[in-house]
Coordinates of C-alpha atoms in Angstrom, one line a residue:
M32 CA -3.8 -12.1 26.9
A33 CA -3.6 -12.0 23.1
K34 CA -1.2 -14.5 21.5
C35 CA 1.8 -12.6 20.3
A36 CA 3.0 -12.6 16.7
M37 CA 6.1 -14.5 17.7
H38 CA 4.3 -17.3 19.6
K39 CA 3.9 -19.6 16.6
S40 CA 6.9 -18.5 14.5
F41 CA 9.4 -18.3 17.4
P42 CA 8.8 -21.1 19.9
G43 CA 9.5 -20.3 23.5
C44 CA 8.9 -16.6 23.3
I45 CA 7.0 -14.8 26.0
S46 CA 3.5 -13.8 25.0
V47 CA 2.9 -10.1 25.2
S48 CA -0.5 -8.4 25.2
L49 CA -1.0 -6.0 22.3
N50 CA -4.1 -4.2 21.0
L51 CA -4.1 -2.0 17.9
N52 CA -6.7 0.7 17.3
I53 CA -6.5 1.8 13.7
L54 CA -7.9 5.4 13.2
L55 CA -8.7 7.1 9.9
G56 CA -9.9 10.5 11.3
N57 CA -6.5 12.1 10.6
L58 CA -7.1 11.7 6.9
E59 CA -9.2 13.9 4.6
T60 CA -12.2 11.9 3.5
H61 CA -11.1 11.4 -0.1
L62 CA -8.0 9.5 1.3
W63 CA -10.0 6.9 3.1
E64 CA -10.5 4.8 0.0
A65 CA -7.0 5.5 -1.2
N66 CA -5.6 3.9 2.0
S67 CA -8.2 1.1 2.2
D68 CA -5.9 -1.7 0.9
S69 CA -3.1 -0.6 3.2
V70 CA -5.5 -0.7 6.2
S71 CA -6.9 -4.1 5.2
F72 CA -3.5 -5.7 4.7
V73 CA -2.2 -4.4 8.0
K74 CA -5.4 -5.4 9.9
G75 CA -5.4 -8.8 8.3
A76 CA -1.7 -9.5 9.0
L77 CA -2.0 -8.3 12.6
E78 CA -5.1 -10.5 13.2
A79 CA -3.3 -13.5 11.6
N80 CA -0.7 -13.0 14.4
G81 CA -3.3 -13.0 17.1
V82 CA -3.4 -9.2 17.6
P83 CA -6.9 -7.7 18.3
V84 CA -7.6 -4.8 15.9
K85 CA -10.3 -2.2 15.9
I86 CA -10.9 0.4 13.1
G87 CA -12.6 3.8 13.6
L88 CA -12.4 7.4 12.9
G89 CA -11.6 9.4 16.0
Q90 CA -12.2 7.0 18.9
I91 CA -8.8 7.2 20.7
D92 CA -8.2 4.2 22.9
P93 CA -6.0 5.0 25.9
N94 CA -5.4 1.2 26.5
A95 CA -4.2 0.4 23.0
V96 CA -1.6 1.5 20.5
N97 CA -3.5 3.9 18.2
L98 CA -2.3 3.4 14.6
F99 CA -2.5 6.2 12.1
F100 CA -1.8 6.0 8.3
D101 CA -0.1 8.7 6.3
R102 CA -0.1 12.2 7.9
F103 CA -2.2 14.3 10.3
Y104 CA -4.1 16.3 7.7
V105 CA -7.1 17.2 9.8
D106 CA -5.6 18.0 13.2
P107 CA -1.8 18.5 13.1
K108 CA -1.7 19.1 16.8
L109 CA -3.2 15.6 17.7
P110 CA 0.2 13.9 18.1
I111 CA 1.2 16.5 20.6
Q112 CA -2.0 16.0 22.6
L113 CA -1.6 12.3 22.6
K114 CA 2.0 12.6 23.8
A115 CA 0.9 15.0 26.6
A116 CA -1.8 12.6 27.7
G117 CA 0.5 9.6 27.7
I118 CA -1.5 7.8 25.0
K119 CA 0.5 5.5 22.7
Y120 CA 0.4 5.7 19.0
G121 CA 2.2 4.5 15.9
I122 CA 2.4 5.7 12.3
V123 CA 2.4 4.0 9.0
C124 CA 4.4 6.2 6.6
T125 CA 2.8 5.7 3.2
E126 CA 4.9 8.1 1.2
A127 CA 8.4 8.4 -0.2
I128 CA 10.6 10.6 1.9
S129 CA 14.3 11.3 1.1
P130 CA 16.9 11.7 3.8
Q131 CA 16.8 15.4 2.8
G132 CA 13.1 15.6 3.7
I133 CA 11.8 15.8 0.1
W134 CA 8.4 14.2 -0.2
N135 CA 7.4 12.1 -3.2
Y136 CA 10.4 13.1 -5.3
G137 CA 9.3 16.7 -5.1
A138 CA 6.5 15.9 -7.5
E139 CA 3.6 17.3 -5.5
N140 CA 5.0 20.7 -4.4
E141 CA 4.5 20.0 -0.7
E142 CA 4.5 23.0 1.7
P143 CA 7.8 23.6 3.5
H144 CA 6.1 22.7 6.9
T145 CA 5.1 19.2 5.7
H146 CA 8.2 17.5 6.8
A147 CA 8.4 19.5 10.0
A148 CA 4.9 18.4 11.0
F149 CA 5.6 14.8 10.1
E150 CA 8.9 14.9 12.0
L151 CA 7.1 16.1 15.2
A152 CA 4.5 13.3 14.9
A153 CA 7.0 10.6 14.1
K154 CA 9.4 11.6 16.9
N155 CA 6.9 10.9 19.6
A156 CA 5.4 7.7 18.1
E157 CA 6.0 4.3 19.6
F158 CA 7.1 3.1 16.1
V159 CA 7.0 4.2 12.5
W160 CA 6.3 1.5 9.9
C161 CA 7.3 2.6 6.3
Q162 CA 5.5 1.2 3.3
L163 CA 8.4 2.1 1.0
A164 CA 12.0 1.0 1.7
E165 CA 13.3 4.4 0.5
S166 CA 11.6 6.1 3.5
V167 CA 13.2 4.0 6.2
D168 CA 16.4 6.0 6.6
A169 CA 14.6 9.3 6.7
C170 CA 12.2 8.0 9.4
R171 CA 15.0 6.4 11.4
A172 CA 16.7 9.7 11.6
I173 CA 13.6 11.0 13.3
N174 CA 12.6 7.9 15.3
P175 CA 15.1 5.1 15.6
N176 CA 12.3 2.6 16.1
S177 CA 11.4 2.7 12.4
A178 CA 11.3 -0.2 10.0
Q179 CA 9.9 -1.3 6.7
L180 CA 6.4 -2.6 6.7
K181 CA 6.7 -5.4 4.1
Y182 CA 3.5 -6.4 2.2
G183 CA 3.0 -9.7 0.6
Y184 CA 0.6 -12.6 0.3
L185 CA -2.3 -12.6 2.8
E186 CA -5.2 -15.0 2.4
S187 CA -7.7 -12.6 3.7
M188 CA -7.0 -10.3 0.8
E189 CA -8.2 -12.8 -1.8
S190 CA -11.5 -11.2 -2.3
I191 CA -12.1 -11.2 -6.0
V192 CA -13.8 -13.9 -8.2
R193 CA -12.6 -13.1 -11.7
L194 CA -15.1 -13.5 -14.5
P195 CA -14.3 -16.1 -17.2
P196 CA -12.0 -14.7 -19.9
A197 CA -14.8 -14.4 -22.5
N198 CA -16.7 -12.1 -20.0
R199 CA -13.9 -9.8 -19.2
D200 CA -15.1 -6.6 -21.0
I201 CA -12.3 -4.3 -19.7
D202 CA -9.0 -4.6 -21.4
L203 CA -7.1 -2.0 -19.3
L204 CA -8.1 -0.6 -15.9
M205 CA -6.4 2.3 -14.0
S206 CA -7.9 2.9 -10.5
G207 CA -6.6 5.3 -7.9
M208 CA -6.0 9.0 -7.4
P209 CA -6.8 11.3 -10.3
S210 CA -4.2 13.0 -12.4
R211 CA -4.1 14.7 -15.8
R212 CA -1.2 12.5 -16.9
R213 CA -3.1 9.3 -16.1
E214 CA -6.2 10.6 -17.9
T215 CA -4.1 11.5 -21.0
I216 CA -2.5 8.0 -21.1
M217 CA -5.9 6.3 -20.7
N218 CA -7.4 8.4 -23.5
A219 CA -4.5 7.4 -25.8
L220 CA -5.0 3.7 -24.9
E221 CA -8.7 4.1 -25.7
G222 CA -7.7 5.7 -29.0
E223 CA -5.7 2.6 -29.8
G224 CA -9.0 0.6 -29.7
H225 CA -8.6 -0.9 -26.2
R226 CA -11.6 -1.1 -23.9
T227 CA -10.4 1.1 -21.0
C228 CA -11.8 2.1 -17.6
Y229 CA -10.5 5.0 -15.6
P230 CA -12.8 6.2 -12.8
G231 CA -10.6 9.2 -12.2
Q232 CA -11.0 9.1 -8.5
P233 CA -10.7 6.5 -5.6
V234 CA -13.8 4.4 -5.6
P235 CA -15.3 2.2 -2.9
V236 CA -13.4 -1.1 -2.6
Y237 CA -16.4 -3.2 -3.7
I238 CA -16.7 -1.2 -6.9
R239 CA -12.9 -1.4 -7.6
N240 CA -13.0 -5.1 -7.0
S241 CA -15.9 -5.6 -9.3
L242 CA -14.0 -3.7 -12.0
L243 CA -10.9 -5.9 -11.4
A244 CA -13.0 -9.0 -11.8
R245 CA -13.9 -7.8 -15.4
T246 CA -10.3 -6.7 -16.3
R247 CA -7.8 -8.4 -18.5
L248 CA -4.8 -6.2 -17.5
S249 CA -4.6 -3.7 -14.6
L250 CA -2.3 -0.7 -14.8
S251 CA -0.2 1.1 -12.3
L252 CA 0.7 4.5 -13.8
Q253 CA 2.7 7.3 -12.2
K254 CA 0.6 10.4 -11.3
T255 CA 3.1 12.8 -12.9
D256 CA 6.3 12.6 -15.0
N257 CA 8.3 13.2 -11.8
H258 CA 6.8 10.4 -9.7
R259 CA 8.7 7.2 -9.1
I260 CA 6.5 5.5 -6.5
V261 CA 5.8 1.8 -6.6
S262 CA 2.4 1.1 -5.1
V263 CA 3.2 -2.0 -3.1
T264 CA -0.4 -2.5 -1.9
R265 CA -1.8 -2.2 -5.4
I266 CA 0.7 -4.8 -6.6
C267 CA 0.1 -7.3 -3.7
H268 CA -3.6 -6.9 -3.9
S269 CA -3.6 -7.5 -7.7
V270 CA -1.3 -10.5 -7.4
A271 CA -3.2 -12.1 -4.5
N272 CA -6.3 -12.0 -6.7
R273 CA -4.5 -13.2 -9.8
V274 CA -5.1 -10.0 -11.7
P275 CA -2.0 -9.2 -13.9
L276 CA -0.5 -5.8 -13.4
L277 CA 1.5 -3.6 -15.8
L278 CA 3.8 -1.4 -13.7
E279 CA 5.2 1.8 -15.0
T280 CA 8.7 2.3 -13.6
P281 CA 12.1 3.4 -14.9
D282 CA 13.8 0.7 -12.8
P283 CA 12.8 -2.9 -13.5
N284 CA 14.9 -4.1 -10.5
I285 CA 13.0 -2.0 -8.0
D286 CA 11.4 -3.8 -5.1
Y287 CA 8.2 -5.6 -6.0
A288 CA 8.7 -5.1 -9.7
R289 CA 9.4 -8.8 -10.1
F290 CA 5.7 -9.5 -9.5
C291 CA 4.6 -7.2 -12.4
L292 CA 4.8 -6.8 -16.1
I293 CA 7.1 -3.7 -16.6
T294 CA 6.8 -0.7 -18.9
T295 CA 8.2 2.8 -19.0
G296 CA 6.5 6.1 -19.8
K297 CA 7.4 6.1 -23.5
D298 CA 6.5 2.4 -24.0
I299 CA 3.0 2.2 -22.4
L300 CA 1.0 2.0 -25.6
H301 CA 3.3 -0.5 -27.2
D302 CA 3.6 -2.7 -24.1
S303 CA -0.1 -2.7 -23.3
R304 CA -0.9 -3.8 -26.9
M305 CA 1.9 -6.5 -26.8
H306 CA 0.8 -8.1 -23.6
L307 CA -2.9 -8.1 -24.4
A308 CA -2.1 -9.8 -27.7
D309 CA 0.8 -12.0 -27.0
T310 CA 1.0 -12.8 -23.3
D311 CA -1.0 -15.6 -21.7
L312 CA -2.1 -13.3 -18.8
D313 CA -3.9 -16.0 -16.8
I314 CA -0.8 -18.3 -16.7
W315 CA 1.4 -15.3 -15.9
A316 CA -0.9 -14.2 -13.1
N317 CA -1.1 -17.6 -11.6
D318 CA 2.7 -17.9 -11.6
R319 CA 3.1 -14.5 -9.8
Y320 CA 0.4 -15.5 -7.3
Q321 CA 2.5 -18.6 -6.3
Q322 CA 5.7 -16.6 -6.3
L323 CA 4.2 -14.0 -4.0
A324 CA 2.9 -16.6 -1.6
D325 CA 6.3 -18.4 -1.5
E326 CA 8.5 -15.4 -1.2
L327 CA 6.5 -12.9 0.9
P328 CA 4.1 -14.5 3.3
M329 CA 2.8 -11.4 5.1
R330 CA 1.8 -13.2 8.3
Q331 CA 5.4 -14.1 8.8
L332 CA 6.6 -10.6 7.7
M333 CA 4.3 -9.0 10.2
A334 CA 5.5 -11.3 13.0
E335 CA 9.0 -10.2 12.3
L336 CA 8.0 -6.5 12.3
L337 CA 6.2 -6.8 15.6
E338 CA 9.2 -8.5 17.2
E339 CA 11.5 -5.8 15.9
T340 CA 9.5 -2.7 16.8
V341 CA 7.1 -3.8 19.5
Y342 CA 7.7 -7.0 21.5
S343 CA 11.5 -6.7 21.9
R344 CA 11.0 -3.2 23.4
Q345 CA 8.5 -4.2 26.1

């Protein structure tokens, strides 16, 4: 039997066998890289708690809990088929959902059936883990066994060896999904004389990491003027690798913002210039690294999540 997540953190607990089978076949291919950090964090935190984890595309395991990220883009009927076959599955909800069923603040003009399809999938899941705190209430209304999946410091995510300061030839890096707004901002920053890099699409992790190793300041820019999403995996990955991150958000008190330098839409040019010129970014990044490790050890956070949504229900 696998050691349960509680075994080390909660002496005296009964060890419960659990196997997780992470599947990416529900995602369109361009979303595999977009979800890569989420998958790596979850896999690493589960394994740190003694849970065996496999990763594949469509290899359903009837003897494991099959874990899906985001939505069922490719085959919306799959959750119904899994339920009918008695196969267990869980969902990691990666997006912002309001209690009224509005996705991502209405910024992406989702089809009316989007929430209905997710509701059907979530209702029959063993659990729903929400990356964003604002989605928990909406998911609990569908499936009471929903909880926030809290990210934090995880040793296995320290994968970048940063170049010496003199060799960092990228002032500002924006990676992630493409958007016209992000492109406009990056062009404006380049026009200010900064050395910028904006791939304009999700790139393989090894390429993204090599770019971060060369970067002085990483950016987290909203896709549109209506977005308000805080990318917790981007933040935790950057901080765990001591890469300073400038986060665009209208709310400096929002969760995880304390690990970032903060800017707003109208201040991005000014704040980027100010931090590149006046902030000791290496010292700042080292301080946030220690803060993340002290405040949000993800191994412990995952142990608590497993106890809440899995072990206490067996």
